[in-house]
Each structure stands twice: as structure tokens, then as C-alpha cells.
CSV table of C-alpha atoms in Angstrom, one decimal:
chain,number,residue,atom,x,y,z
G,1,MET,CA,86.2,81.0,93.8
G,2,THR,CA,83.0,80.3,95.7
G,3,GLU,CA,81.7,83.6,94.4
G,4,PHE,CA,82.2,82.8,90.9
G,5,LEU,CA,80.5,79.4,91.2
G,6,SER,CA,77.5,80.6,92.7
G,7,PHE,CA,77.4,83.4,89.9
G,8,PHE,CA,77.3,80.7,86.9
G,9,LYS,CA,74.9,78.4,89.3
G,10,SER,CA,72.4,81.6,89.5
G,11,LEU,CA,72.3,82.3,85.7
G,12,THR,CA,69.3,81.5,83.6
G,13,PRO,CA,69.6,80.1,80.2
G,14,THR,CA,69.3,83.8,79.0
G,15,GLY,CA,72.4,84.4,80.8
G,16,TYR,CA,74.2,81.7,79.8
G,17,LEU,CA,73.4,82.3,76.1
G,18,PHE,CA,74.6,85.7,76.8
G,19,LEU,CA,78.0,84.7,78.1
G,20,PHE,CA,78.5,82.1,75.0
G,21,LEU,CA,77.8,85.0,72.7
G,22,THR,CA,79.9,87.4,74.5
G,23,VAL,CA,82.9,84.9,74.7
G,24,LEU,CA,82.2,84.2,70.9
G,25,THR,CA,82.2,87.8,69.8
G,26,LEU,CA,85.3,88.7,71.8
G,27,PHE,CA,86.9,85.9,69.9
G,28,SER,CA,86.0,86.5,66.3
G,29,ALA,CA,86.7,90.2,67.0
G,30,ILE,CA,90.5,89.3,67.9
G,31,GLY,CA,90.5,87.1,64.9
G,32,VAL,CA,89.4,90.1,62.9
G,33,VAL,CA,92.5,92.1,64.3
G,34,THR,CA,95.0,89.4,64.2
G,35,ALA,CA,94.4,87.4,60.9
G,36,ARG,CA,97.4,87.8,58.6
G,37,ASN,CA,95.1,87.1,55.5
G,38,PRO,CA,92.4,89.9,54.8
G,39,VAL,CA,89.8,87.3,53.5
G,40,TYR,CA,90.0,85.5,56.9
G,41,SER,CA,89.8,88.7,58.7
G,42,VAL,CA,86.6,89.3,56.7
G,43,LEU,CA,85.1,86.1,57.6
G,44,ALA,CA,86.0,86.7,61.2
G,45,LEU,CA,84.1,89.9,61.0
G,46,ILE,CA,81.0,88.2,59.6
G,47,ALA,CA,81.0,85.9,62.9
G,48,THR,CA,81.4,88.8,65.0
G,49,PHE,CA,78.0,90.5,63.2
G,50,PHE,CA,76.3,87.2,63.5
G,51,CYS,CA,77.1,87.2,67.3
G,52,LEU,CA,76.0,90.8,67.7
G,53,SER,CA,72.7,90.0,66.0
G,54,GLY,CA,72.4,87.3,68.8
G,55,HIS,CA,72.8,90.0,71.5
G,56,TYR,CA,70.4,92.1,69.5
G,57,VAL,CA,67.8,89.2,69.9
G,58,LEU,CA,68.7,88.8,73.5
G,59,LEU,CA,67.8,92.9,73.9
G,60,ASN,CA,64.4,92.3,72.0
G,61,ALA,CA,65.4,94.1,69.1
G,62,GLN,CA,64.5,91.9,66.6
G,63,PHE,CA,64.4,94.1,63.6
G,64,LEU,CA,67.9,95.2,64.2
G,65,ALA,CA,69.3,91.7,64.4
G,66,ALA,CA,67.6,91.1,61.0
G,67,VAL,CA,69.1,94.2,59.6
G,68,ASN,CA,72.5,93.8,60.9
G,69,ILE,CA,72.5,90.2,59.4
G,70,ILE,CA,70.9,91.2,56.1
G,71,VAL,CA,73.0,94.7,55.8
G,72,TYR,CA,76.2,94.0,57.4
G,73,ALA,CA,77.0,90.5,57.3
G,74,GLY,CA,75.5,90.4,53.7
G,75,ALA,CA,76.1,93.5,51.5
G,76,ILE,CA,78.9,95.0,53.6
G,77,MET,CA,81.0,92.0,53.8
G,78,VAL,CA,80.4,91.4,50.0
G,79,LEU,CA,81.7,94.9,49.3
G,80,PHE,CA,84.8,94.3,51.8
G,81,LEU,CA,85.6,90.8,50.0
G,82,PHE,CA,85.3,92.5,46.5
G,83,THR,CA,87.5,95.4,47.6
G,84,ILE,CA,90.3,93.3,48.9
G,85,MET,CA,90.2,91.0,45.9
G,86,PHE,CA,90.1,94.0,43.8
G,87,LEU,CA,93.4,95.9,45.4
G,88,ASN,CA,95.0,92.6,45.0
G,89,LEU,CA,97.0,93.1,48.3
G,90,ARG,CA,100.5,91.5,47.9
G,91,LYS,CA,103.4,91.1,50.5
G,92,GLU,CA,106.0,93.3,48.5
G,93,ASP,CA,103.4,96.3,49.0
G,94,GLU,CA,103.9,96.3,52.7
G,95,GLU,CA,107.6,96.5,52.4
G,96,SER,CA,107.2,99.8,50.4
G,97,LYS,CA,105.5,101.6,53.3
G,98,THR,CA,108.0,104.1,54.5
G,99,ASN,CA,109.0,104.2,58.2
G,100,LEU,CA,107.2,107.8,58.4
G,101,THR,CA,103.9,105.9,57.5
G,102,LYS,CA,104.3,103.1,59.9
G,103,MET,CA,105.4,105.4,62.8
G,104,ALA,CA,102.3,107.6,61.9
G,105,SER,CA,100.1,104.9,62.3
G,106,VAL,CA,101.4,103.9,65.8
G,107,VAL,CA,100.8,107.9,66.8
G,108,VAL,CA,97.3,107.9,65.6
G,109,GLY,CA,96.4,104.5,66.9
G,110,GLY,CA,98.0,105.5,70.3
G,111,LEU,CA,96.2,108.6,70.6
G,112,LEU,CA,92.8,106.6,69.8
G,113,MET,CA,93.6,104.5,72.4
G,114,ILE,CA,94.2,107.4,75.0
G,115,MET,CA,91.0,108.9,73.7
G,116,LEU,CA,89.0,106.0,74.5
G,117,ILE,CA,90.6,105.1,77.5
G,118,THR,CA,89.8,108.7,78.9
G,119,ILE,CA,86.1,108.6,77.7
G,120,PHE,CA,85.4,105.3,79.4
G,121,ARG,CA,87.0,106.5,82.6
G,122,ALA,CA,84.9,109.9,82.6
G,123,LYS,CA,82.4,110.2,85.4
G,124,SER,CA,79.8,111.2,82.7
G,125,ALA,CA,80.2,107.8,80.7
G,126,GLN,CA,78.7,105.5,83.4
G,127,VAL,CA,76.2,102.8,82.2
G,128,PRO,CA,72.7,103.9,83.0
G,129,THR,CA,70.8,101.4,85.1
G,130,VAL,CA,67.2,100.3,83.7
G,131,ASN,CA,64.3,99.7,86.1
G,132,ALA,CA,62.6,96.7,85.5
G,133,GLY,CA,59.3,98.1,85.8
G,134,THR,CA,59.5,100.4,82.9
G,135,PHE,CA,60.4,97.5,80.3
G,136,SER,CA,57.9,97.3,77.5
G,137,ALA,CA,57.5,94.1,75.1
G,138,LYS,CA,57.3,96.7,72.0
G,139,THR,CA,61.1,97.9,72.8
G,140,GLY,CA,62.5,96.6,69.6
G,141,LEU,CA,59.7,96.9,67.1
G,142,VAL,CA,60.1,98.5,64.0
G,143,GLU,CA,57.5,101.1,64.8
G,144,ASN,CA,59.2,102.5,67.6
G,145,LEU,CA,62.2,102.6,65.9
G,146,GLY,CA,60.9,104.2,62.5
G,147,GLN,CA,59.1,106.7,65.0
G,148,LEU,CA,62.5,107.8,66.8
G,149,LEU,CA,64.7,107.6,63.7
G,150,TYR,CA,62.4,110.0,61.9
G,151,SER,CA,61.4,112.2,65.0
G,152,ASP,CA,64.4,112.6,67.3
G,153,TYR,CA,67.1,111.3,65.2
G,154,ILE,CA,66.6,113.1,61.8
G,155,LEU,CA,69.9,114.8,61.4
G,156,PRO,CA,72.0,112.0,61.9
G,157,PHE,CA,69.9,109.4,60.0
G,158,GLU,CA,70.2,112.1,56.9
G,159,LEU,CA,73.8,112.7,57.4
G,160,ALA,CA,74.5,108.8,57.5
G,161,SER,CA,72.6,108.6,54.3
G,162,VAL,CA,74.8,111.2,52.8
G,163,LEU,CA,77.8,109.5,54.1
G,164,PHE,CA,76.9,106.3,52.2
G,165,LEU,CA,76.0,108.1,49.2
G,166,VAL,CA,79.6,109.7,49.2
G,167,ALA,CA,81.1,106.2,49.7
G,168,MET,CA,79.2,104.7,46.8
G,169,VAL,CA,80.8,107.8,44.5
G,170,GLY,CA,84.2,107.2,46.1
G,171,ALA,CA,83.9,103.6,45.3
G,172,VAL,CA,82.7,103.9,41.8
G,173,MET,CA,85.6,106.8,41.1
G,174,LEU,CA,88.1,104.2,42.5
G,175,GLY,CA,86.7,101.5,40.6
G,176,LYS,CA,86.7,103.7,37.0
G,177,ARG,CA,89.3,102.7,34.7
G,178,GLU,CA,91.2,105.4,32.5
G,179,ALA,CA,92.1,104.5,29.0
G,180,GLY,CA,95.3,102.2,29.1
G,181,ASP,CA,95.0,100.8,32.4
G,182,ARG,CA,95.5,97.2,32.6
G,183,HIS,CA,92.7,95.0,33.2
G,184,PHE,CA,92.7,92.3,35.8
């Protein structure tokens, strides 16, 4: 118990802010998964994104924090809300799912959990340590991020843009109405 108290006494204000953001992030992430109403789940996800942006600021990545708020908490969440309201989820639709569908989702979720536990327990997945002498104030700046994205990570960057394009085409195709369909 004394180690626990001495840990909190030795924290800086940045450490307290980090712990506060971490607890808030965990609670809002749990709210995303446990909320019964999909709209409340999306609101909890927005809170999670704002907390993650706070972590980015603490890591000196101001550009990523701004992009996270603008893109994810702004545009993507509006899209999620539109999709939820467009689908018009009802309680009776949940009862129409077969037991095979429910069992398949449990099996896939369990396999994903086993895979994640195996990855995190692997020796090669250890967190790298950072030497305090190698820190630069230019770490999270846009220039460095752009240089890295367009040189070392050009293939994943372009693959992500193709994925976004496919998602947009899919959303348009889902939203397209055939002649004779009912209008909401």
C-alpha cells in the first residue's frame, strides 16, 4: 500500500493527466461495448476518441490529435450515426437471427480473443524502451509525419486510401434505392 501511495506522490501533473485520461478512456470504451442503444454507443465512442486525442497531445503529436478529432470524432461518427439511423434497428430484428449466426459470432470472437492474447504474450511483442536522450521536440510535427508517410509507409498509406474508396462505393451502393422500394 505504501508503494501505491508513493507512486501517486511522485507523479507530475502530466502523470496525473495521463492517468485521468486513461481511466476516462477505459470507461468510455466499456460504454461503447455495453450500451444497449446504438446511439449511446456512438456517443461513448466519440468520448473515447476525444480521450485518445488527449493522449496524442501528451505524446507531443498535436497533428494526430487534431486529425483524430476532425476525422474520427467528426466525420466518421456522423457517418456512424447516419448508418445507425438509416438501418433503423429494431428489437424484433434481433430475435430473427438464427442460433447458427449467434454461435458463429461467439466462435469468431473467441478465436480473436485467443489470437490477441497469444500476440500480447509473445516475447517479440515487448514494448520498446525509449532513451530520454533521443527525444526531439519535432517528434509529432506534420513535416516529419508526412516525410515518413510518403517514404517508408507509402504502400500502407495507399492501401488505406483504396480501402476508404471501396467503403464509400459500398455505402453508395447500399444507400441506392431500387424502383418500388419504400422510402423512409
